[in-house]
Coordinates of C-alpha atoms and ligand atoms in Angstrom, one line a residue:
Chain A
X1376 CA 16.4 -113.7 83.0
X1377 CA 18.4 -113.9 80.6
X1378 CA 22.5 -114.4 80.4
X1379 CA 22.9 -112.1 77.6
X1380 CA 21.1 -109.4 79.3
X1381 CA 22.6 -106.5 81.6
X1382 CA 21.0 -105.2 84.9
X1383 CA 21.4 -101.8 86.8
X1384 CA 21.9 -103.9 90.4
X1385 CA 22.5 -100.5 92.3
X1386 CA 21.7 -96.8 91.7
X1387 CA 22.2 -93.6 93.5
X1388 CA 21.4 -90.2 93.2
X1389 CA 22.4 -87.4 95.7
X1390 CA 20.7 -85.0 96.6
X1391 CA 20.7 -81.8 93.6
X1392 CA 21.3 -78.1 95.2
X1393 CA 24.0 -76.8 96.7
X1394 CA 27.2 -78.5 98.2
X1395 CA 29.6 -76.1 99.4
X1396 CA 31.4 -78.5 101.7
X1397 CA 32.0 -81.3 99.0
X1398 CA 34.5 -81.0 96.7
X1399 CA 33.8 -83.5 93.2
X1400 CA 35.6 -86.1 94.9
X1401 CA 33.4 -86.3 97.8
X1402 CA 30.3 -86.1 95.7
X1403 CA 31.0 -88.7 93.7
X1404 CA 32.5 -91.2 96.2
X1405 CA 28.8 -90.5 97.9
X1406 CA 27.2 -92.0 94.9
X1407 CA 29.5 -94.6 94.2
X1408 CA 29.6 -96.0 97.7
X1409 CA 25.5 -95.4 98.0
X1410 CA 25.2 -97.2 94.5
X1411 CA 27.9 -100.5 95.5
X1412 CA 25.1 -100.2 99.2
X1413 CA 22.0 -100.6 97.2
X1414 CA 23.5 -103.1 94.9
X1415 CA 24.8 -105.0 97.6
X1416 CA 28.8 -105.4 96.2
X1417 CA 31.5 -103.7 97.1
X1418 CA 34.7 -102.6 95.2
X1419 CA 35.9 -105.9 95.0
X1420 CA 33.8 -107.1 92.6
X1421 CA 34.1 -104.1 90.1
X1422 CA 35.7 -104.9 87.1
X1423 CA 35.6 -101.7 85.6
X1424 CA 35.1 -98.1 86.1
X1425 CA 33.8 -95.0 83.9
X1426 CA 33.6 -91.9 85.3
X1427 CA 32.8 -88.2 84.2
X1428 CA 33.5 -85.2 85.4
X1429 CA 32.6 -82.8 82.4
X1430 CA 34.3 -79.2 84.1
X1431 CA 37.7 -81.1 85.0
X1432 CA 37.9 -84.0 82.1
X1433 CA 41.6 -83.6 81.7
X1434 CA 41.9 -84.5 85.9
X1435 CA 41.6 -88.3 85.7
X1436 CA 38.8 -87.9 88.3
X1437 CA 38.3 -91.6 87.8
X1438 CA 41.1 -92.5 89.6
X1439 CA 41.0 -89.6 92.2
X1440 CA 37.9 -91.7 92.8
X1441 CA 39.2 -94.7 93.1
X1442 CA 41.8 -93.1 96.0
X1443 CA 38.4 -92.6 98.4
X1444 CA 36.5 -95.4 98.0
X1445 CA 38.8 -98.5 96.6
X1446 CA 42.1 -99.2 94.2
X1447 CA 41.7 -102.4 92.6
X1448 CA 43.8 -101.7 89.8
X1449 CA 40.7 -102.1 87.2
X1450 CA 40.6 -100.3 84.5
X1451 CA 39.5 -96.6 84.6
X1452 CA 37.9 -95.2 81.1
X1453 CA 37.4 -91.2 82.2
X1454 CA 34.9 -89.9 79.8
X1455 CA 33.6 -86.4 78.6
X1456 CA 30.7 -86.1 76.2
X1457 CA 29.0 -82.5 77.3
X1458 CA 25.7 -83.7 78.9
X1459 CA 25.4 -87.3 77.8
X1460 CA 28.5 -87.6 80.0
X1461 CA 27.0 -89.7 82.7
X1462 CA 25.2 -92.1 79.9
X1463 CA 28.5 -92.3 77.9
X1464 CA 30.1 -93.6 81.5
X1465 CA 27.2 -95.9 81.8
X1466 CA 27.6 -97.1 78.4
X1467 CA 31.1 -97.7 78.3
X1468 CA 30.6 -100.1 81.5
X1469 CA 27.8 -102.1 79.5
X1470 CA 30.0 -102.7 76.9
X1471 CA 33.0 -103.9 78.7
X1472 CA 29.9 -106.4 80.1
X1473 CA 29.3 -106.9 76.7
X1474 CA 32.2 -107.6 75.2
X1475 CA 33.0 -110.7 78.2
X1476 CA 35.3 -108.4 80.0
X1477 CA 34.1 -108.0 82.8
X1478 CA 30.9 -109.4 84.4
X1479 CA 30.3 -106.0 86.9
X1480 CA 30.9 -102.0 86.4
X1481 CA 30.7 -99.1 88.1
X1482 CA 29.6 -96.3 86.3
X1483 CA 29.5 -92.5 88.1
X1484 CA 29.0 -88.9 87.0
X1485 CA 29.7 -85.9 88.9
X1486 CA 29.4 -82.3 88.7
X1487 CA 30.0 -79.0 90.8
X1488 CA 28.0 -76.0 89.0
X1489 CA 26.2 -74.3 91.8
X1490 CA 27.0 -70.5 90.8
X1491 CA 27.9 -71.1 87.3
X1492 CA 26.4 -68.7 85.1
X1493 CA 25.5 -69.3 81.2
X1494 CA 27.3 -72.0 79.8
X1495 CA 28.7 -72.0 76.4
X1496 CA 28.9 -69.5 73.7
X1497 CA 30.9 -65.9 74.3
X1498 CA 34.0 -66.7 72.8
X1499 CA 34.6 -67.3 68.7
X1500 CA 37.2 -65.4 66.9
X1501 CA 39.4 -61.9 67.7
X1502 CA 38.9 -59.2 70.6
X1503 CA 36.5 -56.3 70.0
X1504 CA 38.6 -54.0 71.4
X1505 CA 42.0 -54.6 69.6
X1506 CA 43.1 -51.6 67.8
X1507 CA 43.8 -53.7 64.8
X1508 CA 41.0 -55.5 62.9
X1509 CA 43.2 -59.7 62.6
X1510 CA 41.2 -61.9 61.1
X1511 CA 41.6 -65.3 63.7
X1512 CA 40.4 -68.4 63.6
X1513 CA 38.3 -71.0 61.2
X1514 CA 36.3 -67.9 60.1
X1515 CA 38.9 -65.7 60.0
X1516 CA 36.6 -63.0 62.3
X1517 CA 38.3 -59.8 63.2
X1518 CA 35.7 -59.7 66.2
X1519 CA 34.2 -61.6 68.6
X1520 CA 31.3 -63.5 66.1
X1521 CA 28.3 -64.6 69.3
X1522 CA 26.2 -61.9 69.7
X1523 CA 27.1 -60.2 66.3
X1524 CA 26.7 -63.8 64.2
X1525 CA 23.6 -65.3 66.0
X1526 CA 24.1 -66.9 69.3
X1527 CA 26.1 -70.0 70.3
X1528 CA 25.1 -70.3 74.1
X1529 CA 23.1 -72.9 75.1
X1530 CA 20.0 -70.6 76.0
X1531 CA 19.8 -69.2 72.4
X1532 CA 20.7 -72.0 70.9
X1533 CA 18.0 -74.2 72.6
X1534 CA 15.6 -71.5 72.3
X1535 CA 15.9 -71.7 68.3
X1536 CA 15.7 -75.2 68.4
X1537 CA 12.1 -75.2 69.7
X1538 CA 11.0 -72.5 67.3
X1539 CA 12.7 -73.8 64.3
X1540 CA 9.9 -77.0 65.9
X1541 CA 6.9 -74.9 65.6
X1542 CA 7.8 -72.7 62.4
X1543 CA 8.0 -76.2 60.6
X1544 CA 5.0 -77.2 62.2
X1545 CA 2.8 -74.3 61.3
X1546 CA 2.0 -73.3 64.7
X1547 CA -0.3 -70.5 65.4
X1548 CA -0.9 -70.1 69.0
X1549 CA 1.5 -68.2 71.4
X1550 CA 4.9 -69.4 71.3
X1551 CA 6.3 -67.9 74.9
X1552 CA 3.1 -68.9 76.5
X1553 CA 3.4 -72.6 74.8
X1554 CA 6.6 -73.2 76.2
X1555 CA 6.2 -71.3 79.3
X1556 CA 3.0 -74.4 80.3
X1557 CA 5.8 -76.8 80.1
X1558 CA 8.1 -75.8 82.2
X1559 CA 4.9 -75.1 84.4
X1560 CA 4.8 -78.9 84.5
X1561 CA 7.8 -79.5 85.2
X1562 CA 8.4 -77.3 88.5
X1563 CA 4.9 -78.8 89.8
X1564 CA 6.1 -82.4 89.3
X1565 CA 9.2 -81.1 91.2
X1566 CA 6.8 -80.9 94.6
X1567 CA 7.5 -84.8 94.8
X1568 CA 10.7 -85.2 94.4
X1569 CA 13.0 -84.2 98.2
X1570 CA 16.1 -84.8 95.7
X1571 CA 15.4 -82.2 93.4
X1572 CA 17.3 -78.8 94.0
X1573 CA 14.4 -76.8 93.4
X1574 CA 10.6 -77.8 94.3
X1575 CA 8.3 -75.2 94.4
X1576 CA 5.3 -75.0 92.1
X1577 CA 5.4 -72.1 89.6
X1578 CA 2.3 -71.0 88.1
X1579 CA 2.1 -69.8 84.6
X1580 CA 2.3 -65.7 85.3
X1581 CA 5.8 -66.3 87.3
X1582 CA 6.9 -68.9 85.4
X1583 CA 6.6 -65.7 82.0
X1584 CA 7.3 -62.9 84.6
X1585 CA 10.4 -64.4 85.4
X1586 CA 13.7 -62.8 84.2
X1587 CA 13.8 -63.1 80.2
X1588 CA 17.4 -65.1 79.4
X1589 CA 16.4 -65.9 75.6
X1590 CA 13.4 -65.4 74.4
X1591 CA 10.9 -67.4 74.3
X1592 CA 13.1 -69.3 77.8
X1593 CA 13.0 -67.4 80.9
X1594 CA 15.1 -68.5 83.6
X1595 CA 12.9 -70.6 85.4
X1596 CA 12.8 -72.5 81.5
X1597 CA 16.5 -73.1 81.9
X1598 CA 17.8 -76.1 83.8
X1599 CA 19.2 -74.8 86.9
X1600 CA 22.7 -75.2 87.3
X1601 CA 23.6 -77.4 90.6
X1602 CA 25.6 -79.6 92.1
X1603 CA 25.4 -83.3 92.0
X1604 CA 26.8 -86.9 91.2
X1605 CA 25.0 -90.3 90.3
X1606 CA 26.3 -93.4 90.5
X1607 CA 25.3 -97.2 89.0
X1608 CA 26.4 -100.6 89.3
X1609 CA 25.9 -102.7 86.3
X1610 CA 26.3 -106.7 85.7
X1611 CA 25.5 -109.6 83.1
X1612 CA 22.3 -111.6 83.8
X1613 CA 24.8 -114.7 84.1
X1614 CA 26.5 -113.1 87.0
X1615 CA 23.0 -111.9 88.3
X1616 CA 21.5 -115.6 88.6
X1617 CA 24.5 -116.4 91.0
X1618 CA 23.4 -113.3 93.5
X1619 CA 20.4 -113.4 96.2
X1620 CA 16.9 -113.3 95.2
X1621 CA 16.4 -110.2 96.5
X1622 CA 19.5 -108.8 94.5
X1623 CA 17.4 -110.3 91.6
X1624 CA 14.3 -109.2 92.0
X1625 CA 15.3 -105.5 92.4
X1626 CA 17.8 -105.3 89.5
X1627 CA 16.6 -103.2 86.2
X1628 CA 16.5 -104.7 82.8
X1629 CA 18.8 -102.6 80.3
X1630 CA 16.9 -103.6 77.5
X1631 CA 18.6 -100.9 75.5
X1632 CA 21.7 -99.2 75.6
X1633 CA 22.7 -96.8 72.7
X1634 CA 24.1 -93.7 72.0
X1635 CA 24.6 -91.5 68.9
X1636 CA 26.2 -88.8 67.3
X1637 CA 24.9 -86.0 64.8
X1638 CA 24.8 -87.5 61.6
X1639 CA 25.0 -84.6 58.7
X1640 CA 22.3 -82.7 57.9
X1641 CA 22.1 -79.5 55.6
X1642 CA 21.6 -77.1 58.3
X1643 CA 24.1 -78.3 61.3
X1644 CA 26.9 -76.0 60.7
X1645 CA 24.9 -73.2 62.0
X1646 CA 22.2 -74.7 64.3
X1647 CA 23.2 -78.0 66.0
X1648 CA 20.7 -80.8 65.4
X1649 CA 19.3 -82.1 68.7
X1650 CA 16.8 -83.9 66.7
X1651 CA 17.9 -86.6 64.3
X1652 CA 20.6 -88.0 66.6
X1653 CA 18.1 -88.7 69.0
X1654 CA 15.6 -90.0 66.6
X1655 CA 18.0 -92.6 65.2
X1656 CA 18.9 -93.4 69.3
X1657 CA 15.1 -93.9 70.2
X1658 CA 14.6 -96.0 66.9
X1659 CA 17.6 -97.8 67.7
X1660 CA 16.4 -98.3 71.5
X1661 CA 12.9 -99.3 70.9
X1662 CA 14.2 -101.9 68.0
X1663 CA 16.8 -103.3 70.6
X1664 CA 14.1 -103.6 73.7
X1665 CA 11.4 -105.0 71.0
X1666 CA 9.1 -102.0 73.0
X1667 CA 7.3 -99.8 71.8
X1668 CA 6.7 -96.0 72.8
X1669 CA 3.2 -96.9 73.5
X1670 CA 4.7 -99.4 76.3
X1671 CA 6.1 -96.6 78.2
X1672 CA 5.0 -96.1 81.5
X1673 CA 7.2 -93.1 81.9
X1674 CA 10.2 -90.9 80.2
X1675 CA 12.7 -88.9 81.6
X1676 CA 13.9 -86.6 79.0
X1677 CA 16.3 -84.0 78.5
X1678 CA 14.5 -80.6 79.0
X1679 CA 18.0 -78.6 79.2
X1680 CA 15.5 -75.7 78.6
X1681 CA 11.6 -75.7 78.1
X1682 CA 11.8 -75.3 73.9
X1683 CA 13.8 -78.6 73.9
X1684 CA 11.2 -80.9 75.9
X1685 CA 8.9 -79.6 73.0
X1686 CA 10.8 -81.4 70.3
X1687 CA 11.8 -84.5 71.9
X1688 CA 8.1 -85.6 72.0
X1689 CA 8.5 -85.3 68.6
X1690 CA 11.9 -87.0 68.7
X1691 CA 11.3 -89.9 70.9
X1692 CA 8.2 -90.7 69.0
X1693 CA 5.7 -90.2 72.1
X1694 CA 3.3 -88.7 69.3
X1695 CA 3.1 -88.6 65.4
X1696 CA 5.2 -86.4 63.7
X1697 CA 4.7 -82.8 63.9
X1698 CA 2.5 -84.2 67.0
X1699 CA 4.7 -82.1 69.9
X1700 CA 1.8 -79.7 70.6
X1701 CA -0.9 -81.6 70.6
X1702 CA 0.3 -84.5 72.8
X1703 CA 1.6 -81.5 75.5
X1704 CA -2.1 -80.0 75.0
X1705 CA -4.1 -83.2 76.0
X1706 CA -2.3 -83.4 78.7
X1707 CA -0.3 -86.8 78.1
X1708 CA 2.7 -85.9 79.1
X1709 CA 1.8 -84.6 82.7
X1710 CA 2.5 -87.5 85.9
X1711 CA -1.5 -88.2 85.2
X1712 CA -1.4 -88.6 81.5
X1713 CA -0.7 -91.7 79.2
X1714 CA 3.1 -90.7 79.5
X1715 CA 4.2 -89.3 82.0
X1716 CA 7.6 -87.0 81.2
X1717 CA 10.3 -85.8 83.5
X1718 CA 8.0 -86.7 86.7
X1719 CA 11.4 -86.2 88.8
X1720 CA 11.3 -82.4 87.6
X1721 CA 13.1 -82.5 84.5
X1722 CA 16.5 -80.8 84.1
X1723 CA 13.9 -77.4 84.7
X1724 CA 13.7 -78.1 88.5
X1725 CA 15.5 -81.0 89.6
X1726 CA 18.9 -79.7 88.0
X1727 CA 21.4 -80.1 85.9
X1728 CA 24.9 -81.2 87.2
X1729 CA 26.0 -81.8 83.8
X1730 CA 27.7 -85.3 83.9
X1731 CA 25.5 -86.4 86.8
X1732 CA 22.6 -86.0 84.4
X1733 CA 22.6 -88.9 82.5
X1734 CA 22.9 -91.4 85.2
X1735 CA 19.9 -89.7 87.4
X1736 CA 17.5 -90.0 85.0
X1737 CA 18.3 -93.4 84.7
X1738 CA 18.2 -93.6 88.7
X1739 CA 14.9 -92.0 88.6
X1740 CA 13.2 -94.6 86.1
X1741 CA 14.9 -97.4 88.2
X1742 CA 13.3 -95.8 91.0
X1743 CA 9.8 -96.2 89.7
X1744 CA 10.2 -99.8 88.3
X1745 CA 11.2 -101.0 91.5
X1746 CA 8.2 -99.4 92.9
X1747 CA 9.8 -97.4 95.4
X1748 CA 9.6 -93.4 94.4
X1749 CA 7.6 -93.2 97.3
X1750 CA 4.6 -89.9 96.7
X1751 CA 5.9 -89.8 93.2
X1752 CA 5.4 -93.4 92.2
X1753 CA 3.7 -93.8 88.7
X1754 CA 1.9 -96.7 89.9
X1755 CA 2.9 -100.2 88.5
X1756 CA 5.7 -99.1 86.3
X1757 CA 7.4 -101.6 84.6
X1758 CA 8.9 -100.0 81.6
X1759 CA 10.5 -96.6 81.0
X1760 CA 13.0 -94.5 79.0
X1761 CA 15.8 -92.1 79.8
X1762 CA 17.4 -89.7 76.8
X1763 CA 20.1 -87.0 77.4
X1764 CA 21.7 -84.9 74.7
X1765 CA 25.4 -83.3 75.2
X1766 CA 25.7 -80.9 72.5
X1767 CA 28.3 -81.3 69.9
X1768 CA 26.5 -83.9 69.8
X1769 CA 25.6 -86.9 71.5
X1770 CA 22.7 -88.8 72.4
X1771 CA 22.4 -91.5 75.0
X1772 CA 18.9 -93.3 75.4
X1773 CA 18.4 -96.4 77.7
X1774 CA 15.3 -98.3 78.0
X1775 CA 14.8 -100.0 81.3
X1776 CA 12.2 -102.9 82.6
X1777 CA 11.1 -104.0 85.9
X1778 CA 12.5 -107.6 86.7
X1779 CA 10.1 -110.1 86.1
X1780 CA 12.3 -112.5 88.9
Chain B
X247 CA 49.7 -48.9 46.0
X248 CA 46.2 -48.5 47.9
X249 CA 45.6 -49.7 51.0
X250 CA 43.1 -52.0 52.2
X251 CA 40.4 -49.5 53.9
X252 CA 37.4 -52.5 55.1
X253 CA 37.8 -56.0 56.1
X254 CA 34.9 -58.3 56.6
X255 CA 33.9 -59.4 60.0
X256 CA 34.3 -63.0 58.8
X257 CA 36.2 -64.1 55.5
X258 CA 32.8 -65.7 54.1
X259 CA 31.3 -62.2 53.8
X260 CA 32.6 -60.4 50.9
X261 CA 32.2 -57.0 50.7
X262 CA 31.7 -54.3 47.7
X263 CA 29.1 -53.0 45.3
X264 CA 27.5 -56.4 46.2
X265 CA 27.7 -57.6 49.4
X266 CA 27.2 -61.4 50.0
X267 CA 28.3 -64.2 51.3
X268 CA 29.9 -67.0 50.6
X269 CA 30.0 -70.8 51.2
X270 CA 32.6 -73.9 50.7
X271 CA 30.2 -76.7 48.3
X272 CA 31.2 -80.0 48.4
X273 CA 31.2 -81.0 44.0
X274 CA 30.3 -84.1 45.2
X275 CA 27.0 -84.0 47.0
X276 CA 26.0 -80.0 46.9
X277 CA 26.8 -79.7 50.7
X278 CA 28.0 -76.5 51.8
X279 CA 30.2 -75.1 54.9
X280 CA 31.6 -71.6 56.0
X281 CA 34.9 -72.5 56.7
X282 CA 37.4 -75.2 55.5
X283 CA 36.7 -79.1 55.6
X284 CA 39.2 -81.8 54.8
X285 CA 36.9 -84.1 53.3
X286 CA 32.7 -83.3 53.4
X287 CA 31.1 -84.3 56.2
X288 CA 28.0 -85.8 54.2
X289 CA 29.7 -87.6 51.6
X290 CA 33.6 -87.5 52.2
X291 CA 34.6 -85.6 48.9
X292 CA 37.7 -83.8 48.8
X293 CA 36.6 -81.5 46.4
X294 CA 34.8 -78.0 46.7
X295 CA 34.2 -74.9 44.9
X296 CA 32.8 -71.4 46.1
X297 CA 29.8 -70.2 45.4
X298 CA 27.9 -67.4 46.1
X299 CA 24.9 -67.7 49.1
X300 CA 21.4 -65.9 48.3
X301 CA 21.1 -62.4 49.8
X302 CA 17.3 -63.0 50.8
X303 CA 16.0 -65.9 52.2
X304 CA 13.4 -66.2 55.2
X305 CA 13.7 -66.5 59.5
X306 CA 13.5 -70.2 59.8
X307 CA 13.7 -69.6 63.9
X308 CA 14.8 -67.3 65.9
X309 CA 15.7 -66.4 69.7
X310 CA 16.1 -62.4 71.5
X311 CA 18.6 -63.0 73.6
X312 CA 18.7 -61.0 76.6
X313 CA 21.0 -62.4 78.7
X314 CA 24.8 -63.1 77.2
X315 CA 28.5 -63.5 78.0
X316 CA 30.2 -60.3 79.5
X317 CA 31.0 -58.2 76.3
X318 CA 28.2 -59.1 74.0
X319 CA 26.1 -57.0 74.0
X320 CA 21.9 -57.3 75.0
X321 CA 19.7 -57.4 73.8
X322 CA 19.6 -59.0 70.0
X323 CA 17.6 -61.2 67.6
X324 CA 19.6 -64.2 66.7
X325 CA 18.4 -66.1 63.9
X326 CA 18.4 -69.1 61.4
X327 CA 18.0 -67.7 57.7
X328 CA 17.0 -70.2 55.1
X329 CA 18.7 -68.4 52.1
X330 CA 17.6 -70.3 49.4
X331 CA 18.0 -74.0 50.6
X332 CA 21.6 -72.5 52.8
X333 CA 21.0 -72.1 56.3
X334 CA 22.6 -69.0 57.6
X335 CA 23.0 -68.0 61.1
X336 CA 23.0 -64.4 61.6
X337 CA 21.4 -61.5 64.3
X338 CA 18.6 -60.1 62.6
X339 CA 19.1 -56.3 62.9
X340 CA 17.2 -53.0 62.1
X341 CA 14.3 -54.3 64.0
X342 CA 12.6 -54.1 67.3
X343 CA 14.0 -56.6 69.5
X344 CA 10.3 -58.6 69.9
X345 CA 7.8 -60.7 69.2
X346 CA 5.2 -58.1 67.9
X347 CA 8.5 -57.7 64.9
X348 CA 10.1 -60.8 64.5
X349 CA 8.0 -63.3 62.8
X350 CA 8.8 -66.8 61.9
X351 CA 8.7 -67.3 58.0
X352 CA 9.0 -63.7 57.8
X353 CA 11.3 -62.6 54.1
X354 CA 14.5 -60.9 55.2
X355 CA 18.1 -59.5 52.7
X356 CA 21.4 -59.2 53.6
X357 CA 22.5 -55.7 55.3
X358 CA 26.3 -54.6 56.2
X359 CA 27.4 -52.3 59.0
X360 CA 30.2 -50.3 60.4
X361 CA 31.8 -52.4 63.2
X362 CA 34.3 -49.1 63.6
X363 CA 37.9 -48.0 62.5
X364 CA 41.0 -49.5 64.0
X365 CA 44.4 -47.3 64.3
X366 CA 45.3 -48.2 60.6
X367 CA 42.0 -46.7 59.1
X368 CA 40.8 -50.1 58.3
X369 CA 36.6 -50.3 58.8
X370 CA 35.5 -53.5 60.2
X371 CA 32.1 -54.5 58.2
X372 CA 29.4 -57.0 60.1
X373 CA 26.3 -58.3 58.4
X374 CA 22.9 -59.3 59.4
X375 CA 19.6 -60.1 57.6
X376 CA 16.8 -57.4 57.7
X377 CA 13.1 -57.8 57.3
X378 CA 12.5 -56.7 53.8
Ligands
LIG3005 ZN1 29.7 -83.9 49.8

């Protein structure tokens, strides 16, 4: 190994669902302290924390943090990037590595959203039902603009980005059906995973009889809304040769760490652009690891909804462009195929506890390079990718390789 | 002195014998924006003039959305026009909310409508696109 390099040494995931007894705090002091276990530390040897907590940014959860499981006085960086939180925590701890700061971080995302109901959107300009038309806000609208100006909420807005896919695609098959066969995927990969907060197999009439939230994503096409916190412990490859053997040979490679925002393009004032952010992150990523998507053993992307899995095919470069469809259709993409995608679920069935997200991905990839995912292993893993988007917008992607100690 | 008797739902929709809307371009680049930059966000110019924004264009993508915020209300088509190289996001209206109507690619125009009177008298106008 190298000195230059950075390692996940511990990861943890909680279980996703339902957790009415534990507040945030709890969650995440679960992760953390499972994450310093598996990597073997403890508290002492942190020398810096970054923590998310999307739904109460402004709370300093980082430090509440701290108060149940160990003040050190390190630095705390509380971060909030919509749903690249937990990879914008994880980031901000590799650079500090990086940069020579530090030679160890702790990195944790948490979320409580079991309950919440549609996220984003609603809002935008005056009341409807003011007996004066004011104009208000950057538009100056006299009324309230989503629902009478297109749609901001994320179910819309992820619905459109999977269309605008296929209408520049030329695609001529059925569109709700299409999508519907991912998510069918997804929920039957979910049968594996005892973390995942839902795991029943759907089949492809219930997955389209489902209740319709925006065409062409019914609710089982959503990511589920849960509760959840992941946690990692990070440290330079110099600080990694001084640790046991056995620390060494389960610690991950990060052979890329990058994250992006949405560069302009012509068309992102009205539709946000999950698509060229991530494309520069996964060019970035793959030129950083010196991989190539065709070395990837498995991806966990960020299906936020069934249309958006679609795209980031595309996106990632798991086909040729304008290759989405074709790749789902041969079957690639399934825990059998030549790339397996979101074999944990996906955001579809596993859940999404917002900044939680972008850490257990990473924790599930980890999982499978250190050959320990159990009925779900893809069998000999050894290199894999994990993407989120937070819209807005930012993209994290990490590439990640088995130790070869 | 006579009073105002519509306002537009948004100030980049301007109403009249013509109804269209209207877009912020950067003289710099082309770029173009519905509401008020400080510099452009493709190539930092400071400078920008109005101009008029195509009144038909065709649905680039679309979603029916059938499940919204309390208030809006459900079901509608919301949409991405491409109105001659703008992007405009917009519900598409007089149309059957579903996929038997709304096409991808398919031509759409601009159409106004009565969003009601408030106690002054004043009509509040919305827009849409329409297949055409
Ligand atoms: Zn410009």
């Amino acid at each position: 190994m190298s000195s230059d390099d950075i390692y996940i040494l511990g990861i943890h995931m909680t279980k996703f669902g339902k957790h009415p007894d534990s507040d945030v705090v709890d969650l995440g002091a679960e992760a953390a302290m499972a994450a310093l276990a598996d990597a073997g530390v403890t508290m002492a040897d942190m020398g810096i924390l970054a923590a998310g907590n999307l739904m109460n940014a402004s709370a300093g959860f980082g430090q509440q943090l701290q108060k149940q499981i160990g003040q050190t006085g390190i630095p705390v960086f509380n971060v909030a990037n919509a749903c690249a939180t937990g990879a914008t925590a994880l980031r901000t701890a590799i650079m500090a590595i990086k940069a020579g700061e530090c030679d160890m971080g702790l990195a944790v995302g948490v979320e409580k959203l079991a309950g919440a109901g549609l996220l984003g959107g609603g809002g935008g300009g005056g009341k409807s039902d003011e007996h004066k038309w004011e104009p208000s806000g950057r538009f100056g609208a006299v009324a309230g603009v989503d629902g009478r100006i297109g749609t901001a909420a994320m179910p819309g807005t992820f619905a459109q980005v999977g269309m605008e896919y296929l209408h520049e695609n030329d695609y001529s098959g059925e569109a709700f059906e299409l999508f519907a066969r991912i998510s069918v995927k997804n929920h039957k990969h979910s049968t594996l995973n005892p973390l995942a907060a839902y795991t029943k197999e759907m089949s492809l009439e219930q997955v389209m009889g489902d209740v319709m939230i925006a065409y062409p994503n019914t609710r089982p096409m959503c990511s589920a809304n849960c509760d959840g916190g992941a946690a990692a412990v990070v440290v330079s490859g110099a600080k990694l040769k001084t640790l046991s053997k056995e620390q060494q040979r389960r610690a991950v490679k990060v052979s890329a760490s990058v994250l992006t925002s949405d560069p302009w393009q012509e068309a992102c004032q009205v539709l946000p652009d999950v698509n060229t952010l991530t494309r520069m992150a996964a060019e970035q990523a793959y030129e950083q690891a010196g991989v190539s998507p065709e070395d990837l053993d498995l991806v966990e992307l960020h299906d936020c909804f069934a249309t958006a899995e679609l795209v980031h095919y595309d996106n990632l470069m798991l086909c040729e462009p304008g290759g989405a469809v074709d790749l789902f259709e041969s079957g690639a993409t399934w825990r059998d195929g030549s790339t397996p995608v979101n074999v944990s679920g996906g955001l579809e069935s596993k859940g999404h506890p917002i900044s939680a997200t972008g850490i257990a991905n990473i924790w599930e990839v980890c999982h499978h390079l250190r050959g320990e995912a159990g009925d779900r292993q893809i069998e000999g893993a050894k290199v894999g990718l994990a993407h989120v988007i937070g819209l807005g917008s930012a993209c994290g992607v990490h590439i990640l390789e088995s130790s070869a100690a | 002195m006579a009073t105002k008797t519509q306002i537009p739902i948004v100030d980049y929709l301007v109403l009249g014998d013509d109804p269209h809307l209207e877009a912020t371009e950067c003289t710099s680049c082309g770029a173009r924006y519905f509401d008020r930059r400080n510099a452009c966000a493709s190539c930092f110019g400071t400078d920008f003039t109005t101009v008029d924004v195509p009144t038909e264009g065709t649905l680039r993508s679309f979603t029916i959305v059938t499940f919204a915020a309390p208030g809006v209300p459900v079901p509608f088509v919301a949409g991405i026009v491409d109105a001659g190289g703008t992007s405009v996001r917009t519900n598409i209206i007089n149309v059957e909310p579903d996929d038997e109507h709304v096409k991808l690619g398919m031509p759409v125009r601009l159409a106004t409508y009565s969003l009601g009177t408030d106690d002054d008298g004043v009509e509040a106008i919305g827009f849409g696109y329409e297949p055409c």
